[in-house]
XYZ file of C-alpha atoms in Angstrom:
541
model
C -0.045 0.004 0.020
C 1.363 3.389 -0.990
C 1.993 6.204 1.580
C -1.018 8.102 0.302
C -3.251 5.064 0.515
C -2.161 4.230 3.988
C -3.032 7.732 5.190
C -6.661 7.657 3.780
C -8.075 5.717 6.823
C -6.370 8.262 9.184
C -7.985 11.154 7.287
C -11.370 9.482 7.287
C -10.987 8.759 11.070
C -10.042 12.371 11.876
C -13.151 13.586 9.924
C -15.324 11.318 11.826
C -13.815 12.559 15.119
C -14.451 16.091 14.129
C -18.041 15.228 13.445
C -18.352 13.624 16.849
C -19.172 10.293 15.345
C -17.295 8.348 17.866
C -18.163 4.829 16.770
C -17.098 5.422 13.227
C -13.934 7.277 14.349
C -12.969 4.413 16.710
C -13.409 1.738 13.949
C -11.550 3.821 11.322
C -8.590 4.798 13.589
C -8.173 1.055 14.244
C -8.022 0.440 10.456
C -5.416 3.243 10.145
C -3.332 1.507 12.756
C -3.527 -1.737 10.847
C -2.214 0.098 7.777
C 0.529 2.024 9.592
C 1.348 2.611 13.219
C 1.376 6.299 14.166
C 1.146 8.489 17.144
C -1.675 10.515 15.631
C -3.777 7.360 15.012
C -3.238 6.205 18.630
C -4.168 9.618 19.878
C -7.194 9.825 17.814
C -8.316 6.357 18.978
C -7.833 7.509 22.517
C -10.302 10.363 22.083
C -12.886 8.233 20.431
C -12.604 5.479 23.012
C -12.806 8.053 25.897
C -16.036 9.544 24.376
C -17.488 5.921 24.350
C -16.205 5.197 27.940
C -13.891 2.540 26.703
C -11.379 3.236 29.418
C -8.877 0.466 29.058
C -8.666 1.124 25.239
C -8.285 4.884 25.829
C -5.458 4.302 28.283
C -3.725 1.764 26.006
C -3.896 4.166 22.945
C -2.550 7.168 24.917
C 0.391 5.136 26.188
C 1.246 4.025 22.712
C 0.811 7.580 21.428
C 3.027 8.932 24.194
C 5.816 6.299 23.289
C 5.709 7.328 19.616
C 5.617 11.114 20.376
C 8.628 10.678 22.564
C 10.393 8.809 19.790
C 9.761 11.641 17.509
C 10.927 14.180 20.236
C 7.507 15.842 20.223
C 7.566 16.821 23.855
C 4.308 18.786 23.763
C 2.297 15.996 22.356
C 3.913 13.534 24.655
C 2.921 15.762 27.586
C -0.606 16.003 26.331
C -0.768 12.226 26.336
C 0.890 11.907 29.722
C -1.585 14.167 31.479
C -4.471 12.431 29.854
C -3.102 8.906 30.666
C -2.964 10.150 34.344
C -6.595 11.249 34.127
C -7.532 7.861 32.717
C -5.760 6.004 35.529
C -7.670 8.121 38.034
C -11.104 7.899 36.453
C -11.139 4.146 35.244
C -8.951 2.576 37.750
C -8.781 4.724 40.770
C -4.880 4.706 40.694
C -4.118 8.101 42.160
C -0.376 7.655 42.563
C 0.071 6.529 38.989
C -2.076 9.494 37.889
C 0.283 11.830 39.837
C 3.329 10.240 38.186
C 1.963 10.971 34.764
C 1.120 14.671 35.606
C 4.501 15.024 36.977
C 6.058 13.696 33.704
C 3.918 16.126 31.701
C 5.298 18.923 33.935
C 8.861 17.932 33.222
C 8.295 17.720 29.496
C 6.632 21.180 29.369
C 9.308 22.821 31.498
C 10.973 25.780 29.894
C 8.922 25.333 26.656
C 7.269 28.454 25.234
C 3.575 28.734 26.173
C 1.186 26.261 24.408
C -2.345 25.149 25.403
C -0.944 22.055 27.133
C 0.358 24.367 29.922
C -3.140 25.474 30.506
C -4.613 21.920 30.381
C -2.002 20.569 32.743
C -2.759 23.459 35.309
C -6.464 22.466 34.912
C -5.681 18.799 35.524
C -3.649 19.637 38.743
C -6.590 21.655 40.145
C -9.040 18.977 39.135
C -7.087 16.511 41.183
C -6.871 18.888 44.011
C -10.646 19.523 43.982
C -11.204 15.841 44.045
C -8.852 14.819 46.850
C -7.226 17.276 49.163
C -9.920 19.962 48.362
C -7.806 23.037 48.602
C -9.676 25.958 46.943
C -6.675 28.280 47.175
C -4.589 25.833 45.069
C -7.466 25.377 42.619
C -7.897 29.066 42.137
C -4.187 29.546 41.494
C -4.257 26.769 38.817
C -7.337 28.131 37.214
C -5.985 31.627 36.864
C -2.936 30.025 34.940
C -5.334 28.004 32.772
C -7.309 31.191 32.096
C -4.207 33.086 31.042
C -3.106 30.283 28.826
C -6.625 29.990 27.291
C -6.578 33.774 26.302
C -3.087 33.743 25.023
C -3.465 30.573 22.967
C -7.121 31.199 21.892
C -8.370 27.856 23.496
C -12.002 28.654 24.445
C -12.745 25.119 25.832
C -9.894 25.463 28.300
C -11.292 28.908 29.315
C -14.751 27.808 29.919
C -13.650 24.818 31.983
C -11.157 26.852 34.008
C -13.935 29.511 34.702
C -16.373 26.872 35.884
C -13.747 25.215 38.205
C -12.701 28.595 39.704
C -16.364 29.176 40.419
C -16.713 25.885 42.292
C -13.521 26.728 44.198
C -14.934 30.191 45.239
C -18.271 28.531 46.319
C -16.280 25.966 48.475
C -14.542 28.930 50.100
C -17.942 30.500 51.007
C -17.902 33.209 48.343
C -21.135 32.070 46.861
C -22.069 35.085 44.746
C -18.636 35.263 43.050
C -18.563 31.553 42.583
C -21.993 31.196 41.154
C -21.487 34.083 38.671
C -18.467 32.270 37.168
C -20.356 28.981 37.052
C -23.383 30.673 35.505
C -21.209 32.333 32.939
C -19.548 29.053 32.083
C -22.909 27.345 31.853
C -24.136 30.091 29.575
C -21.263 29.548 27.294
C -21.869 25.838 27.136
C -25.683 26.416 26.425
C -24.739 29.017 23.784
C -22.759 26.357 21.863
C -19.322 27.964 22.436
C -17.588 24.635 23.242
C -15.425 23.144 20.392
C -15.678 19.660 22.056
C -19.288 18.976 23.295
C -18.104 16.316 25.833
C -16.826 19.356 28.079
C -20.460 20.251 28.659
C -20.597 17.449 31.152
C -17.925 18.544 33.765
C -19.170 22.095 33.658
C -22.723 20.976 34.610
C -21.260 18.551 37.125
C -19.297 21.233 38.984
C -22.346 23.527 38.810
C -24.333 20.761 40.625
C -21.643 20.108 43.107
C -21.523 23.826 43.924
C -25.285 23.858 44.565
C -24.987 20.768 46.820
C -22.006 22.427 48.716
C -24.144 25.436 49.342
C -27.179 23.234 50.072
C -29.189 24.986 47.386
C -31.069 21.789 46.651
C -33.849 23.251 44.501
C -31.305 24.696 42.108
C -29.231 21.578 42.102
C -32.284 19.516 41.059
C -32.832 21.634 38.082
C -29.322 21.231 36.882
C -29.287 17.415 37.610
C -32.151 17.219 34.984
C -30.105 19.246 32.501
C -26.938 17.038 33.021
C -28.930 13.862 32.705
C -30.355 15.053 29.301
C -26.768 16.002 28.151
C -25.306 12.791 29.353
C -27.861 10.768 27.495
C -27.543 12.838 24.356
C -23.746 12.351 24.371
C -24.046 8.656 25.405
C -21.562 9.138 28.244
C -22.341 6.291 30.662
C -20.096 7.567 33.531
C -21.705 11.106 33.486
C -25.147 9.488 33.649
C -23.910 7.748 36.931
C -22.603 11.001 38.258
C -25.962 12.779 37.549
C -27.827 9.876 39.188
C -25.601 9.938 42.309
C -25.919 13.642 42.705
C -29.727 13.465 42.213
C -29.931 10.610 44.859
C -28.270 12.917 47.386
C -30.962 15.548 46.767
C -33.700 12.930 47.070
C -32.245 11.787 50.411
C -32.081 15.349 51.847
C -35.648 15.894 50.564
C -36.997 12.817 52.412
C -37.715 10.872 49.262
C -35.858 7.892 50.542
C -37.270 4.958 48.445
C -36.640 6.944 45.248
C -33.129 7.802 46.427
C -32.314 4.146 46.956
C -33.303 3.182 43.408
C -31.489 6.131 42.097
C -28.236 5.043 43.867
C -28.687 1.501 42.384
C -29.041 3.019 38.936
C -25.862 5.211 39.470
C -23.889 2.190 40.765
C -24.782 0.260 37.639
C -23.561 3.054 35.412
C -20.369 3.412 37.298
C -19.629 -0.345 37.194
C -20.043 -0.210 33.526
C -17.726 2.747 33.020
C -15.830 4.162 36.068
C -15.741 1.375 38.677
C -13.821 3.546 41.335
C -16.870 5.758 41.459
C -19.054 2.985 42.833
C -17.374 3.734 46.348
C -19.231 6.885 46.665
C -22.654 5.340 45.765
C -22.088 2.723 48.395
C -21.103 5.374 50.990
C -24.232 7.386 50.153
C -26.408 4.212 50.412
C -24.750 3.666 53.811
C -25.703 7.176 54.850
C -29.344 6.478 53.908
C -29.276 3.364 56.064
C -27.954 5.492 58.939
C -30.736 7.967 58.581
C -33.262 4.959 58.509
C -31.723 3.731 61.842
C -30.017 0.641 60.546
C -26.709 1.377 62.103
C -25.185 -2.169 61.598
C -26.011 -2.133 57.880
C -24.756 1.490 57.445
C -21.474 0.632 59.173
C -20.872 -2.480 56.936
C -21.505 -0.378 53.864
C -19.146 2.403 54.809
C -16.260 0.592 56.689
C -14.566 -0.647 53.405
C -14.247 2.886 52.364
C -13.332 4.536 55.664
C -10.529 6.366 54.023
C -13.164 8.500 52.057
C -14.140 11.713 53.745
C -17.826 10.966 53.351
C -17.388 7.523 54.806
C -15.483 9.036 57.724
C -18.282 11.441 58.529
C -20.963 8.782 58.038
C -19.140 6.388 60.465
C -18.773 9.257 62.874
C -22.561 9.827 62.794
C -23.067 6.048 63.441
C -20.756 6.376 66.410
C -22.596 9.276 67.888
C -25.857 7.425 67.518
C -24.409 4.593 69.438
C -22.981 6.786 72.112
C -19.321 6.018 71.100
C -18.146 9.601 71.315
C -14.383 8.883 71.380
C -14.504 7.076 68.064
C -16.752 9.812 66.692
C -14.361 12.518 67.769
C -11.323 10.907 66.278
C -13.019 10.521 62.775
C -14.288 14.036 62.800
C -10.765 15.428 63.782
C -9.347 13.446 60.913
C -11.693 14.921 58.424
C -11.308 18.532 59.643
C -7.391 18.130 59.647
C -7.475 17.205 55.961
C -9.890 20.034 54.755
C -8.204 23.408 54.750
C -9.812 26.445 56.229
C -10.264 27.859 52.788
C -12.692 25.020 51.995
C -15.377 26.496 54.239
C -18.357 24.661 52.909
C -16.317 21.430 52.708
C -15.948 21.699 56.496
C -19.561 22.455 57.428
C -20.904 18.900 57.955
C -17.848 18.007 60.066
C -18.349 21.136 62.101
C -22.034 20.327 62.757
C -20.933 16.908 64.130
C -18.074 18.252 66.152
C -20.533 20.522 68.036
C -22.792 17.585 68.911
C -19.656 15.568 70.116
C -18.080 18.375 72.085
C -21.473 19.371 73.691
C -22.034 15.794 74.899
C -18.352 15.751 76.263
C -18.906 19.126 77.954
C -16.091 20.574 76.011
C -18.100 23.837 75.648
C -15.199 26.088 74.548
C -14.353 23.831 71.565
C -17.955 23.411 70.643
C -18.352 27.276 70.692
C -15.530 27.561 68.228
C -16.979 25.133 65.905
C -20.351 26.793 66.263
C -18.912 30.268 65.394
C -17.196 28.860 62.259
C -20.478 27.175 61.198
C -22.424 30.415 61.793
C -19.883 32.332 59.520
C -20.300 29.709 56.752
C -24.126 29.895 57.085
C -24.012 33.797 56.966
C -21.947 33.612 53.851
C -24.087 31.201 51.937
C -27.533 32.309 53.089
C -29.167 29.121 52.188
C -31.868 27.662 54.624
C -30.352 24.283 55.221
C -27.039 25.730 56.383
C -28.809 28.420 58.404
C -30.802 25.598 60.020
C -27.541 23.766 60.700
C -25.950 26.700 62.424
C -29.107 27.382 64.518
C -29.196 23.619 65.519
C -25.588 23.681 66.576
C -26.149 26.886 68.671
C -29.084 25.227 70.264
C -27.250 22.050 71.143
C -24.384 23.947 72.608
C -26.770 26.315 74.665
C -28.604 23.319 75.937
C -25.273 21.570 76.956
C -24.278 24.876 78.822
C -27.620 25.043 80.688
C -28.916 28.126 78.813
C -32.350 26.642 78.120
C -34.044 29.880 76.982
C -31.381 30.501 74.316
C -31.426 26.911 73.299
C -35.226 27.084 72.885
C -34.844 30.208 70.496
C -32.092 28.542 68.574
C -33.940 25.220 68.046
C -37.222 26.802 67.060
C -35.275 28.704 64.470
C -33.547 25.493 63.300
C -36.899 23.642 62.945
C -38.406 26.627 61.111
C -35.326 26.708 58.617
C -35.355 23.009 57.962
C -39.123 22.903 57.441
C -38.982 25.897 55.167
C -36.253 24.335 52.988
C -37.820 20.827 52.850
C -35.285 18.889 54.784
C -37.542 16.682 56.957
C -35.046 14.390 58.634
C -33.001 17.321 59.973
C -36.270 18.978 61.113
C -37.317 15.868 63.058
C -33.924 15.688 64.799
C -34.121 19.296 65.754
C -37.705 18.733 67.089
C -36.425 15.912 69.400
C -33.726 18.248 70.697
C -36.363 20.984 71.105
C -38.486 18.594 73.080
C -35.640 18.006 75.622
C -35.234 21.664 76.137
C -38.968 22.083 76.554
C -38.897 19.384 79.242
C -36.065 21.107 81.086
C -38.191 24.384 80.913
C -41.084 22.467 82.543
C -43.320 22.619 79.564
C -44.175 18.926 79.146
C -47.280 19.262 77.086
C -45.376 21.074 74.279
C -42.404 18.620 74.714
C -44.639 15.654 74.067
C -46.156 17.401 71.072
C -42.718 18.107 69.500
C -41.696 14.531 70.206
C -44.918 13.166 68.563
C -44.400 15.471 65.509
C -40.768 14.268 65.058
C -41.862 10.605 65.392
C -44.611 11.014 62.725
C -42.049 12.553 60.363
C -39.593 9.691 60.974
C -42.353 7.184 60.301
C -43.368 8.847 57.084
C -39.753 8.917 55.919
C -39.274 5.178 56.559
C -36.781 5.571 59.557
C -38.184 2.404 61.062
C -34.844 1.409 62.678
C -34.875 4.762 64.720
C -38.415 4.197 65.807
C -37.921 0.487 66.635
C -34.559 0.492 68.412
C -33.831 2.239 71.764
C -31.253 4.890 71.718
C -27.833 3.938 73.082
C -26.531 7.584 72.848
C -25.339 9.425 75.940
C -28.246 10.731 78.067
C -28.984 14.496 77.632
C -27.125 16.829 79.980
C -28.900 18.212 83.025
C -29.336 21.786 83.985
C -26.968 22.922 86.857
C -29.770 22.831 89.315
C -31.040 19.378 88.230
C -27.488 18.012 88.506
C -27.057 19.449 91.953
C -30.437 17.901 93.173
C -29.614 14.602 91.588
C -26.190 14.443 93.388
C -28.037 14.866 96.672
C -30.652 12.167 95.657
C -27.650 9.891 95.077
C -26.534 10.428 98.533
C -29.896 9.117 99.779
C -31.410 12.394 100.824
C -35.273 12.953 100.745
C -36.952 15.811 98.912
C -37.402 17.680 102.336
C -33.713 17.261 103.175
C -32.713 18.467 99.662
C -35.054 21.432 100.072
C -33.586 22.393 103.546
C -29.968 21.964 102.197
C -30.613 24.170 99.125
C -32.894 26.697 100.655
C -35.890 25.957 98.290
C -39.322 24.532 98.815
C -40.026 20.880 98.839
C -42.532 21.314 96.060
C -39.811 22.752 93.814
C -37.534 19.821 94.572
C -40.327 17.478 93.780
C -40.957 19.086 90.480
C -37.240 18.999 89.608
C -37.022 15.384 90.376
C -40.055 14.644 88.143
C -38.435 16.465 85.235
C -35.206 14.576 85.828
C -37.070 11.247 85.591
C -38.736 12.375 82.355
C -35.464 13.751 80.949
C -33.540 10.644 81.679
C -36.345 8.205 80.974
C -35.609 6.623 84.391
C -38.231 4.695 86.320
C -36.985 5.714 89.870
C -35.015 8.355 91.697
C -32.210 5.718 92.366
C -32.180 4.480 88.672
C -31.832 8.201 87.583
C -28.939 8.838 89.924
C -27.089 5.721 88.888
C -27.669 6.402 85.135
C -26.512 9.976 85.529
C -23.409 9.030 87.491
C -22.460 6.152 85.013
C -22.827 8.694 82.090
C -20.760 11.326 83.839
C -23.660 13.797 84.156
C -23.054 14.425 87.884
């Protein structure tokens, strides 16, 4: 076959690739490689295979293209294949160390080379990895600024749109919601306006937009973008992105209290990932574990999450399970690990861990540390302005005030938390806040309303399907007592009668009797002696 004849399949394959006819391009690039091995044909095959979610083939083609480009001393093209080989190792195999090695190789190949688009794409890949793993928004913003500069200098619009969207997500993570969403909205407008040269980049832009909405807990807006991403993923026939969309949507369904639908959606997402990006199935399993935790099936939740306890979401889920079981030391260690690895600049990424830390520290009577976490959470909620985060901040403040014995302030905070959760349609959180509110009302000697709040919470949990929480007795640490209740119970533990306690404290016997009745209700104890024993064992007196 003559040289011209051997190049004909390559030309036809490149035309098919330009037309986004992935199947024809893939077949024709293979024909070209049979006629003559070339770096260009391997690279073209890698793009077609990537578009069709054929991960192993894409990686094999990139490595061969890299080899031939290096033989030709084409450092820029070799660097391009190196950075993409790293992304493939990460996406399709979950091999993060190998991915870092390929990116480092690309950096070395581009070192001291005049500016080319690959410099910007490599910066984008660096911050993409950072956003996925160590979640450092400052590093992401530095990298995206480099990518934007290269995009403008080299006239690469796709690079610029992606960098703008990623910078927006980093700003949202930092709590700068307005600035971040403006950039994400602009990137989405460019996508919808048809500015992308490669349509496949529509998917990560939409994904980052959804992720930003989730981080800010703007669930209504996230749901709208989930629908748009699902349509785009189906149109582009990208299996992995269909899984990503389903996983995001399942999270929204869980928060909205549509738990049966969330479970079926997670199953669909897992099937998509298994067919395309197997490493991503870990996240769907963790999210299913979190759903089981909400339902109250703690053993099943733990079994689902333990194999992935290195993942931040699993760490938090397992910490929640530990709190529900009263294992506060285990919970505290897991939360501390999560917060240690999430930089202060990733403010929204820290929010869920801060909520949990307040509950743990309040139960452990470390009021100073709980107050610091509450203040940080309040600042995050103020920056975002979304109802669920405002509810979380109010709930944390209520938990802290109750632990410190300031029941009046706890009452106000928890009422505000219930209102915020109800207003934004997050029923599980609302039920949990109502149960906490009921404890405060009992302490304030308002038993009728305390019983009403408890009944309301239980109805919500029943409607949600939290059967495990309704059927199993709580093993968590008993609620803290007010200073006066603790003082009276200590005297009860010494065997003193109500009259003797009244004389010792200078109060009426009737007041002592009322306090003892509230203590029994609060601790769910059958007798005075049982209450004293339970409180002493739990370290409440």
